[in-house]
mmCIF file of C-alpha atoms and ligand atoms in Angstrom:
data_model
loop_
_atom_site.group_PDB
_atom_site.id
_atom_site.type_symbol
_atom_site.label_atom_id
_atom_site.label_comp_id
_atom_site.label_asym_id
_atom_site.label_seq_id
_atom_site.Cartn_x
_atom_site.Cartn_y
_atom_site.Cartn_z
ATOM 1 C CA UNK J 12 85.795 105.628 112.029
ATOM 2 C CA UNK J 13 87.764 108.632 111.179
ATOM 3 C CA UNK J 14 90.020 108.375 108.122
ATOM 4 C CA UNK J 15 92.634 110.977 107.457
ATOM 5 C CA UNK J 16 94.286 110.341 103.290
ATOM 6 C CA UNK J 17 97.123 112.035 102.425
ATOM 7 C CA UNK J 18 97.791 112.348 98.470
ATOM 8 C CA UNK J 19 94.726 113.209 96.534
ATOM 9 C CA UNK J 20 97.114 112.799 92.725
ATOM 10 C CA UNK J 21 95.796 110.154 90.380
ATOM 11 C CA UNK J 22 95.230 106.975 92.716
ATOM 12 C CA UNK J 23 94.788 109.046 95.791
ATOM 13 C CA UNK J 24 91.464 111.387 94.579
ATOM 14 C CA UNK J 25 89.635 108.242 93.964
ATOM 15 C CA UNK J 26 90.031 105.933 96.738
ATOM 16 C CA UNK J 27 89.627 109.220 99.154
ATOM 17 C CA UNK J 28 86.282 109.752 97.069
ATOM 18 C CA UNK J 29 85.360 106.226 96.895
ATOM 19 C CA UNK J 30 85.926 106.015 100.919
ATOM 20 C CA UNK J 31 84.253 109.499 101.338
ATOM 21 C CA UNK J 32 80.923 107.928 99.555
ATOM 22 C CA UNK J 33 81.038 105.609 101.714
ATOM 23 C CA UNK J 34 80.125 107.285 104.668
ATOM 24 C CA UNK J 35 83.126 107.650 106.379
ATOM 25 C CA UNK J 36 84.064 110.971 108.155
ATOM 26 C CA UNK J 37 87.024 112.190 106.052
ATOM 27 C CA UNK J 38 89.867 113.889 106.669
ATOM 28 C CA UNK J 39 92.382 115.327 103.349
ATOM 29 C CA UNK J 40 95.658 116.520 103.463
ATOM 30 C CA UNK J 41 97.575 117.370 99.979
ATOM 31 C CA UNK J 42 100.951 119.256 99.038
ATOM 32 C CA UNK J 43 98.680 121.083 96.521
ATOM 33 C CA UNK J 44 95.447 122.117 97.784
ATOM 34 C CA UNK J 45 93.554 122.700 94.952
ATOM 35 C CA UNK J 46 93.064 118.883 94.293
ATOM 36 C CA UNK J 47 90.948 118.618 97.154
ATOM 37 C CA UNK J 48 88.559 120.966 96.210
ATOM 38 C CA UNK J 49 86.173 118.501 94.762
ATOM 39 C CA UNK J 50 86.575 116.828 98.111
ATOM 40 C CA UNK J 51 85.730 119.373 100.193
ATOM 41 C CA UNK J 52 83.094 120.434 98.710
ATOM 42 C CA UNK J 53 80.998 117.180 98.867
ATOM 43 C CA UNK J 54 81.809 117.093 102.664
ATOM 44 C CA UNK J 55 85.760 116.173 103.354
ATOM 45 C CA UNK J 56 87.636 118.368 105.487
ATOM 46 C CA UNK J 57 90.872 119.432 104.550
ATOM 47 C CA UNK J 58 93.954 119.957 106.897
ATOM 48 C CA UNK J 59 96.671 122.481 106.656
ATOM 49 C CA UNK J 60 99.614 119.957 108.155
ATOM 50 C CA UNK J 61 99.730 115.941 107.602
ATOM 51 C CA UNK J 62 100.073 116.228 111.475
ATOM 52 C CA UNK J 63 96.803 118.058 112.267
ATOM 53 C CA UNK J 64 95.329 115.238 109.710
ATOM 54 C CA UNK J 65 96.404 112.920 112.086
ATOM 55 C CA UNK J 66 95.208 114.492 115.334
ATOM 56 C CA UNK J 67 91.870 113.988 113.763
ATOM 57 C CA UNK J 68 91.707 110.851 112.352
ATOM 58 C CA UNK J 69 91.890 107.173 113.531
ATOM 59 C CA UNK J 70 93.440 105.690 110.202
ATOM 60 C CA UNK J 71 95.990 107.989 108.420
ATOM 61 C CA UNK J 72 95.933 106.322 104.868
ATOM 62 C CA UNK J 73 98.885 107.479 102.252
ATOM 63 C CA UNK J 74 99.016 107.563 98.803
ATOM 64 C CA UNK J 75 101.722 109.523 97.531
ATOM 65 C CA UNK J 76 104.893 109.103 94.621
ATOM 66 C CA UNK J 77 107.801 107.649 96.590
ATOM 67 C CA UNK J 78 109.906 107.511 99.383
ATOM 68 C CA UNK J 79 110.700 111.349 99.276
ATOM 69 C CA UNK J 80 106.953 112.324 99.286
ATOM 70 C CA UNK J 81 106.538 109.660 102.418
ATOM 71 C CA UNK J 82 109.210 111.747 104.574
ATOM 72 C CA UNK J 83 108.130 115.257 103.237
ATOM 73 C CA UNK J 84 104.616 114.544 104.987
ATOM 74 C CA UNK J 85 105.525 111.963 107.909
ATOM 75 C CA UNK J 86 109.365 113.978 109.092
ATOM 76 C CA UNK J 87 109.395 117.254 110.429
ATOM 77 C CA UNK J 88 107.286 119.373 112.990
ATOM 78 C CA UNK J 89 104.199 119.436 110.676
ATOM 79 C CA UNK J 90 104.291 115.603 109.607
ATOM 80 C CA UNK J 91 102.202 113.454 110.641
ATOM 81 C CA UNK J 92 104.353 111.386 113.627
ATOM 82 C CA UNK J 93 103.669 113.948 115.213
ATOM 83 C CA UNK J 94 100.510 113.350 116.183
ATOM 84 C CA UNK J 95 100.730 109.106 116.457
ATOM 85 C CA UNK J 96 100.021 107.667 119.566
ATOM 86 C CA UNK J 97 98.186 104.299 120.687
ATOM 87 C CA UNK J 98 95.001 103.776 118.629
ATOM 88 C CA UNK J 99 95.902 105.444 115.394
ATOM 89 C CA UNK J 100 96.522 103.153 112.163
ATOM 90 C CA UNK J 101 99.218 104.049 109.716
ATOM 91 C CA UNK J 102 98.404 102.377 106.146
ATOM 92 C CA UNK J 103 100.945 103.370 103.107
ATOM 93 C CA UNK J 104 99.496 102.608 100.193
ATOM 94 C CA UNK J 105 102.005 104.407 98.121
ATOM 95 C CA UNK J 106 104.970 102.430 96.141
ATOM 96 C CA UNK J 107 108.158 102.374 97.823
ATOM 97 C CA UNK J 108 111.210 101.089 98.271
ATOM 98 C CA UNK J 109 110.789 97.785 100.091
ATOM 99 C CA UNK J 110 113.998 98.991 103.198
ATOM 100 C CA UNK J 111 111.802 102.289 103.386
ATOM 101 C CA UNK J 112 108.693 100.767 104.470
ATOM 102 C CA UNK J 113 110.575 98.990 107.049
ATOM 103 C CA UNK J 114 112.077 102.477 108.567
ATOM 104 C CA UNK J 115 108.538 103.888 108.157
ATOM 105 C CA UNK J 116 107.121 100.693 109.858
ATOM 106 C CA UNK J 117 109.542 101.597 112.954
ATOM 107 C CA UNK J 118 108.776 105.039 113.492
ATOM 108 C CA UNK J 119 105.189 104.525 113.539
ATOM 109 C CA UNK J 120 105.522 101.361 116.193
ATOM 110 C CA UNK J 121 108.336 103.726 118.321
ATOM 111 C CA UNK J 122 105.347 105.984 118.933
ATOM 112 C CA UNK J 123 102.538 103.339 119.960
ATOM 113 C CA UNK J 124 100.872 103.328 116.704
ATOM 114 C CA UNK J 125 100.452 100.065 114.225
ATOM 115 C CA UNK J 126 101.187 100.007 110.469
ATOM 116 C CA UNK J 127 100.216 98.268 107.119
ATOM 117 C CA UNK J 128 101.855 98.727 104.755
ATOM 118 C CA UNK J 129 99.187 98.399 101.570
ATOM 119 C CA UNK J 130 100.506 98.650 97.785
ATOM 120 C CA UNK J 131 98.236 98.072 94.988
ATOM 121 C CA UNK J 132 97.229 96.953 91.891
ATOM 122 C CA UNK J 133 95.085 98.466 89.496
ATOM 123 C CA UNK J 134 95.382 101.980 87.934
ATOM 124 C CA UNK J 135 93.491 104.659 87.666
ATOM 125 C CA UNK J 136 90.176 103.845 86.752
ATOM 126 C CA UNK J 137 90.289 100.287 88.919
ATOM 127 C CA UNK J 138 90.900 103.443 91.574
ATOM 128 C CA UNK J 139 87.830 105.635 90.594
ATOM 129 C CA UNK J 140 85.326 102.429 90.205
ATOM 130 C CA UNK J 141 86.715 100.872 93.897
ATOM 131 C CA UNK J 142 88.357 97.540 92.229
ATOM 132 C CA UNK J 143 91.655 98.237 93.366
ATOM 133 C CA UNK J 144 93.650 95.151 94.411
ATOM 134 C CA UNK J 145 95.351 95.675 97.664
ATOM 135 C CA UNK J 146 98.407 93.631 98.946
ATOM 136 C CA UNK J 147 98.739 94.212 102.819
ATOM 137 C CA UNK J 148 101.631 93.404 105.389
ATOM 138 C CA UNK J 149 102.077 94.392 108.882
ATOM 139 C CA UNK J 150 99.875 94.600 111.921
ATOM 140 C CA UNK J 151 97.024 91.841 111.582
ATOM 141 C CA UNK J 152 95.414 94.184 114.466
ATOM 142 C CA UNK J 153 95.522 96.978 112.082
ATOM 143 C CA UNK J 154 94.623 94.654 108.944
ATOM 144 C CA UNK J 155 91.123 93.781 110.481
ATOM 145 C CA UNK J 156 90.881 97.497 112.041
ATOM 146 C CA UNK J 157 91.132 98.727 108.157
ATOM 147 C CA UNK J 158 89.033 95.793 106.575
ATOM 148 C CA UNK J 159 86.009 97.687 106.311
ATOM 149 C CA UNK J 160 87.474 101.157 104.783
ATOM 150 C CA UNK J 161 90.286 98.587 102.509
ATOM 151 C CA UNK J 162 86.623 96.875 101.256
ATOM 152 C CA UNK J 163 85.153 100.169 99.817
ATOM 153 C CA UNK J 164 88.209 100.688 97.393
ATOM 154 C CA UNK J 165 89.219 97.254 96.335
ATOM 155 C CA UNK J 166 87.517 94.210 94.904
ATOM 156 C CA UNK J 167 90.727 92.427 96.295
ATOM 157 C CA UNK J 168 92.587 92.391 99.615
ATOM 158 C CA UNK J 169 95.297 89.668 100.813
ATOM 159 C CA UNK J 170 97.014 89.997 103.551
ATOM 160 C CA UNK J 171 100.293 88.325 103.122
ATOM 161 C CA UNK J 172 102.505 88.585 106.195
ATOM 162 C CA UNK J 173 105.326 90.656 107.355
ATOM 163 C CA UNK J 174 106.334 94.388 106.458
ATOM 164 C CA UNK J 175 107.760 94.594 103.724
ATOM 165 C CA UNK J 176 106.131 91.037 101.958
ATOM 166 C CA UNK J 177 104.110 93.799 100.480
ATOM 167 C CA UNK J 178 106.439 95.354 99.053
ATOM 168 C CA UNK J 179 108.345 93.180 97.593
ATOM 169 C CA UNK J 180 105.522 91.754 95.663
ATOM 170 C CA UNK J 181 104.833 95.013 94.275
ATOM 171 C CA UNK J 182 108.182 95.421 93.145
ATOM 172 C CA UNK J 183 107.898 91.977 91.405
ATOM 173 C CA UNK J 184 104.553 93.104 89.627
ATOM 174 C CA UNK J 185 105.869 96.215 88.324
ATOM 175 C CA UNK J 186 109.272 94.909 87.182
ATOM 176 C CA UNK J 187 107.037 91.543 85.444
ATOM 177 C CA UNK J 188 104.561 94.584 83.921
ATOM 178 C CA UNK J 189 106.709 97.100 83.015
ATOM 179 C CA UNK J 190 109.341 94.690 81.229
ATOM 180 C CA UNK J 191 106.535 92.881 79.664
ATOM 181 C CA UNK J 192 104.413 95.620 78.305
ATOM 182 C CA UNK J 193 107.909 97.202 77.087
ATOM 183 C CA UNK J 194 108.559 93.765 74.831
ATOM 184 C CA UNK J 195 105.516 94.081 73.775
ATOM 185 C CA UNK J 196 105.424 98.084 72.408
ATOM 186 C CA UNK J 197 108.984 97.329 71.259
ATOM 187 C CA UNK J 198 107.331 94.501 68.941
ATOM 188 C CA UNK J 199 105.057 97.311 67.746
ATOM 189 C CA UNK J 200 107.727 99.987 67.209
ATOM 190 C CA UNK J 201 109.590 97.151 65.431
ATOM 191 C CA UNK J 202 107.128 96.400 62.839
ATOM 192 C CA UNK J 203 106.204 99.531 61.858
ATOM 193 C CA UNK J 204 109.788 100.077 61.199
ATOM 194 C CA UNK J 205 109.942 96.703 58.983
ATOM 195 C CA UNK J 206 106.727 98.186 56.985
ATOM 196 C CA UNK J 207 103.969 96.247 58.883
ATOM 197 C CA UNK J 208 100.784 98.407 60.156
ATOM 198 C CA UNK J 209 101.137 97.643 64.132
ATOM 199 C CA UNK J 210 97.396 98.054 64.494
ATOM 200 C CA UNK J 211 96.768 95.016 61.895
ATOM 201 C CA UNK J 212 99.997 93.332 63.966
ATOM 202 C CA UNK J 213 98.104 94.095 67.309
ATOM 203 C CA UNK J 214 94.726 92.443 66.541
ATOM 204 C CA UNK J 215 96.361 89.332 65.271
ATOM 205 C CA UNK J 216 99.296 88.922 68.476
ATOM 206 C CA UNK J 217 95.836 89.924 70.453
ATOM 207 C CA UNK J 218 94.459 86.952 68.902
ATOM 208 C CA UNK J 219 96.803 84.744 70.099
ATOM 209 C CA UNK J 220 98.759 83.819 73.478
ATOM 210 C CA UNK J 221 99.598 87.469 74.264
ATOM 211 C CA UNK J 222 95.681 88.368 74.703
ATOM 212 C CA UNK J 223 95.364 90.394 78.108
ATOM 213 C CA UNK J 224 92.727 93.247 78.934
ATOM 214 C CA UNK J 225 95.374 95.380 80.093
ATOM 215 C CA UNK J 226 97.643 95.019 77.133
ATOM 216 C CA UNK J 227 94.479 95.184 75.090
ATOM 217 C CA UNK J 228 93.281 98.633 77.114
ATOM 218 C CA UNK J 229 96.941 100.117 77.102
ATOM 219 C CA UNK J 230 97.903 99.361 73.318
ATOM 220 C CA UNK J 231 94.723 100.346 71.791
ATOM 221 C CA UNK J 232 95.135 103.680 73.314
ATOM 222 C CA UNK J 233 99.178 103.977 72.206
ATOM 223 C CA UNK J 234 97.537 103.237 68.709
ATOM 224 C CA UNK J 235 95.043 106.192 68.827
ATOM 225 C CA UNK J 236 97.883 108.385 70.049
ATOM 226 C CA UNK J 237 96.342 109.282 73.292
ATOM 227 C CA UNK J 238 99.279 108.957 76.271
ATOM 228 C CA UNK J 239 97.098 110.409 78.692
ATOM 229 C CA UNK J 240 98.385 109.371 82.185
ATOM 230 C CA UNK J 241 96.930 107.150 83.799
ATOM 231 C CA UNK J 242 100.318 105.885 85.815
ATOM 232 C CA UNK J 243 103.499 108.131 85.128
ATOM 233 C CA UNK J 244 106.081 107.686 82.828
ATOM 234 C CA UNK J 245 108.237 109.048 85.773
ATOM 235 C CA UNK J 246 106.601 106.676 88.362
ATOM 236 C CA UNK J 247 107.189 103.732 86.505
ATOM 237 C CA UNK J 248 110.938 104.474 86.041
ATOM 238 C CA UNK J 249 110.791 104.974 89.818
ATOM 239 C CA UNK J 250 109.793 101.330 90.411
ATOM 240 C CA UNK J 251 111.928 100.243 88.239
ATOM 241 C CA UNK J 252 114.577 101.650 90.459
ATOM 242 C CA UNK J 253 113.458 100.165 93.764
ATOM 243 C CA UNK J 254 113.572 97.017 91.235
ATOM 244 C CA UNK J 255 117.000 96.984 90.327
ATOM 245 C CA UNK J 256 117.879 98.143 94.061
ATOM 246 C CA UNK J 257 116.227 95.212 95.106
ATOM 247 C CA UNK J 258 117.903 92.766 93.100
ATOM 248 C CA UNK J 259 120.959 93.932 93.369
ATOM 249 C CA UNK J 260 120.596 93.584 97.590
ATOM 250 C CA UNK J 261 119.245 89.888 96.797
ATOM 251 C CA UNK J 262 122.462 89.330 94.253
ATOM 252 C CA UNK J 263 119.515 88.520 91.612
ATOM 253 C CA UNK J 264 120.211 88.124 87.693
ATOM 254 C CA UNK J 265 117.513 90.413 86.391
ATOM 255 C CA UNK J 266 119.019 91.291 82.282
ATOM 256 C CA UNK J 267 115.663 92.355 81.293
ATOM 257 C CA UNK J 268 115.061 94.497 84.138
ATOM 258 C CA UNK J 269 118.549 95.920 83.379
ATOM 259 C CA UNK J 270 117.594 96.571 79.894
ATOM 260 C CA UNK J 271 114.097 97.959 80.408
ATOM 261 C CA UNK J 272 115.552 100.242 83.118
ATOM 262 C CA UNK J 273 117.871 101.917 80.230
ATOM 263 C CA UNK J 274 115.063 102.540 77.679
ATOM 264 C CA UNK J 275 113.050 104.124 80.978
ATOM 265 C CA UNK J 276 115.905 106.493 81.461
ATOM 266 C CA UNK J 277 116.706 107.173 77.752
ATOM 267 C CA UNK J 278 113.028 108.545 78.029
ATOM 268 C CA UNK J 279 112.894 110.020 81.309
ATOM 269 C CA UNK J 280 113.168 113.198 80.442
ATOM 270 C CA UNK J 281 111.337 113.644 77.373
ATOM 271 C CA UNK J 282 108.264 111.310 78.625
ATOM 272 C CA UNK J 283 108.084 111.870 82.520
ATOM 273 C CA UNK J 284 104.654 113.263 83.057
ATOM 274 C CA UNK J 285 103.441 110.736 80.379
ATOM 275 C CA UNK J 286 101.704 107.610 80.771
ATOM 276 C CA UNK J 287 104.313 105.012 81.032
ATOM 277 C CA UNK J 288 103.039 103.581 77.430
ATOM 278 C CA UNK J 289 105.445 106.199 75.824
ATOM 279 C CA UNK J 290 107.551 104.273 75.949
ATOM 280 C CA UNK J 291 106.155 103.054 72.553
ATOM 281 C CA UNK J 292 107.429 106.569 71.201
ATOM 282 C CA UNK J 293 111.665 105.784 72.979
ATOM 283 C CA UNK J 294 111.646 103.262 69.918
ATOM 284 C CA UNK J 295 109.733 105.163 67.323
ATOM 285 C CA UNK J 296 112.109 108.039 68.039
HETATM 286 P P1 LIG Y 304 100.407 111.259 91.244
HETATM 287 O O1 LIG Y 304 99.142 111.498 90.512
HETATM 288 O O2 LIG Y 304 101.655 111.856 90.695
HETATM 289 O O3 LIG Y 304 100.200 111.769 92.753
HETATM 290 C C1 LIG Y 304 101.289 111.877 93.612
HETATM 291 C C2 LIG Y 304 100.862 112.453 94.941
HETATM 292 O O4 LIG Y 304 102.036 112.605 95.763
HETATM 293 C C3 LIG Y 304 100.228 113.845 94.839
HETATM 294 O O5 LIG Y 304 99.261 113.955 95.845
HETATM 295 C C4 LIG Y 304 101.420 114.759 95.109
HETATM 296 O O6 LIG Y 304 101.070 116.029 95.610
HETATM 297 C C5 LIG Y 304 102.129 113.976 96.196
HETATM 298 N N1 LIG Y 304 103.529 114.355 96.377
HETATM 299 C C6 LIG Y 304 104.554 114.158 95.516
HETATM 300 N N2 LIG Y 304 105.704 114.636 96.040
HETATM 301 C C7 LIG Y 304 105.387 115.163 97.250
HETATM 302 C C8 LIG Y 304 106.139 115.803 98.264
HETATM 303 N N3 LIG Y 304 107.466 115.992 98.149
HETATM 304 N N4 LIG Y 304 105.491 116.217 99.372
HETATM 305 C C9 LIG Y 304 104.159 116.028 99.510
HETATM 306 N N5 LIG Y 304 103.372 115.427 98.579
HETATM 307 C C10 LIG Y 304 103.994 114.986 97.464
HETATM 308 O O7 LIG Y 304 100.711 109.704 91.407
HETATM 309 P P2 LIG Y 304 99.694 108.458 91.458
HETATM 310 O O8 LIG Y 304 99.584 107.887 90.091
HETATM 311 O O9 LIG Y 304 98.485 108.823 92.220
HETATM 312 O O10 LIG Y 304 100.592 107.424 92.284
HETATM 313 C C11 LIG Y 304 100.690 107.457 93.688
HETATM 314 C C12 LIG Y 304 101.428 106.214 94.150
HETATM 315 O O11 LIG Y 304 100.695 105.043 93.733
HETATM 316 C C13 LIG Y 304 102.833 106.044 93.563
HETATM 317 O O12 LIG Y 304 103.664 105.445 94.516
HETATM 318 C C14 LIG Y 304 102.609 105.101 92.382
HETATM 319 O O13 LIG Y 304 103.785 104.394 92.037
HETATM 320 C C15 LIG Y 304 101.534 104.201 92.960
HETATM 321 N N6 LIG Y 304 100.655 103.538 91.979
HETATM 322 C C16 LIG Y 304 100.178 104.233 90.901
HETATM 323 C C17 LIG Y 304 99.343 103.577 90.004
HETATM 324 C C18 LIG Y 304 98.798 104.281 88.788
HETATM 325 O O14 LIG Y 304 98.366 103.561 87.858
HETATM 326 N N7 LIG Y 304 98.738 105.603 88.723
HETATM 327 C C19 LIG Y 304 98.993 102.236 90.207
HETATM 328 C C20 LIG Y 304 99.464 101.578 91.351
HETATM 329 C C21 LIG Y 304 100.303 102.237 92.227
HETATM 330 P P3 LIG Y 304 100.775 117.264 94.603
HETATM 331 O O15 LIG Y 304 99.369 117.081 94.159
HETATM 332 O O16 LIG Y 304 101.015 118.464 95.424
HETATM 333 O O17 LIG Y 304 101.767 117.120 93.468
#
């Protein structure tokens, strides 16, 4: 099977690696060349247009920031509609807005094609080791087509129904993380400010009921300083957005996702490129 991935940033490099190991015959597009470099040279062949990436390949798999990077490679002479016909497989893996993956889901079925849309869980290193968890709606066709490529970069994959069911349980995860991991730094931020040492307050709340790996893995490195980015400041205000978008379409009462939202943008544009932990630093500032 020939898999054409579009996005080679943070998530995309290693499940395109991971699937590349794997044996598959791989095809790379990305806005920035450079980042497929590594790629290429162990064997992946890159393409100059997301369309000519989909001439080539049987499964065109996307990974890319948001709804504007979605049309920038899919819209247009050189995007990849283009090329769709009968056969191919569209899979988004990318995080957007739950009403966009419905338009995308159209103009992939207008031209013959089928499409999953396929969010995930897990961040970057879950991406480079292959334990992603992957949340798929769409075509069940296309869901067993993929199962064998959606194996090599997961240890999860649930297929839960309809375009966008995906989606919207992404946007639930990221709105339940973000707000929660926010609380959480803000608890930090708060008793440093009352005179405590948050590392001694860390290891005894991560004694009790708030004990989670991922707190645990995200904290420890907001105490040692170290915001590398692992999932962007600026991508986590972005789903954030499609949260509050979402909930105001449903006519939902989300106050903490209204609140967390604000800090987000208060930080924006100091933090963006960032790991979304800086937030720690909006209420140390
Ligand atoms: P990233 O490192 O910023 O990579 C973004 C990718 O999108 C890059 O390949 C970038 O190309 C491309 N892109 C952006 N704008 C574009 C445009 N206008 N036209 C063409 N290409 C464009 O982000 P990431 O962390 O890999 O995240 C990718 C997606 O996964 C996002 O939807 C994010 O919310 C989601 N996600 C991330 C994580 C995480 O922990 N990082 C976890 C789960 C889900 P260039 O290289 O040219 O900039």
């Amino acid at each position: 099977m020939k898999i054409g991935f579009i996005g080679l940033g943070i998530m995309g490099s290693g499940m395109a690696n991971n699937l590349l190991k794997s044996g598959f015959d791989m095809y790379v597009y990305n806005r920035t060349r450079e980042k497929a470099k590594e790629l290429e040279s162990n064997g992946a062949k890159f393409c100059s247009t997301p369309k000519e990436l989909a001439e080539k390949s049987d499964l065109v798999f996307i990974m890319l920031t948001d709804v504007g990077a979605c049309k920038a490679v899919s819209e247009g002479k050189d995007g990849f509609l283009e090329a769709l016909g009968k056969g191919k497989i569209v899979a988004n893996f990318s995080t957007v807005h739950p009403n966009y993956s419905l338009e995308l889901c159209s103009l992939v079925k207008e031209r013959g094609a089928l499409f999953l849309e396929t969010p995930v869980l897990g961040s970057k290193i879950p991406a480079q080791k292959g334990e992603l968890v992957i949340l798929a709606a769409g075509d069940k066709e296309a869901f067993e087509k993929c199962t064998s490529a959606f194996e090599k970069i997961s240890k999860k994959v649930m297929y839960l129904g309809d375009v966008p069911k995906a989606s919207y349980v992404k946007v639930v995860n990221n709105e339940a993380f973000a707000t929660s991991l926010t609380a959480y730094l803000e608890g930090l931020a708060f008793a440093r400010k009352i005179g405590l040492d948050p590392e001694m307050v860390f290891n005894i709340l991560n004694s009790g009921a708030l004990a989670n790996p991922y707190f645990e893995f995200k904290i420890k490195k907001v105490l040692a300083n170290d915001f590398e980015t692992h999932f962007s400041f600026e991508n986590m205000k972005k789903d954030l957005g499609y949260a509050v978008s979402v909930a105001d379409e449903f006519k939902c009462y989300c106050p903490t996702l209204a609140a967390v939202n604000e800090v987000f943008k208060k930080g924006l544009k100091k933090h963006a490129k960032e790991d979304m932990s800086a937030i720690f630093k909006v209420f140390d500032e």
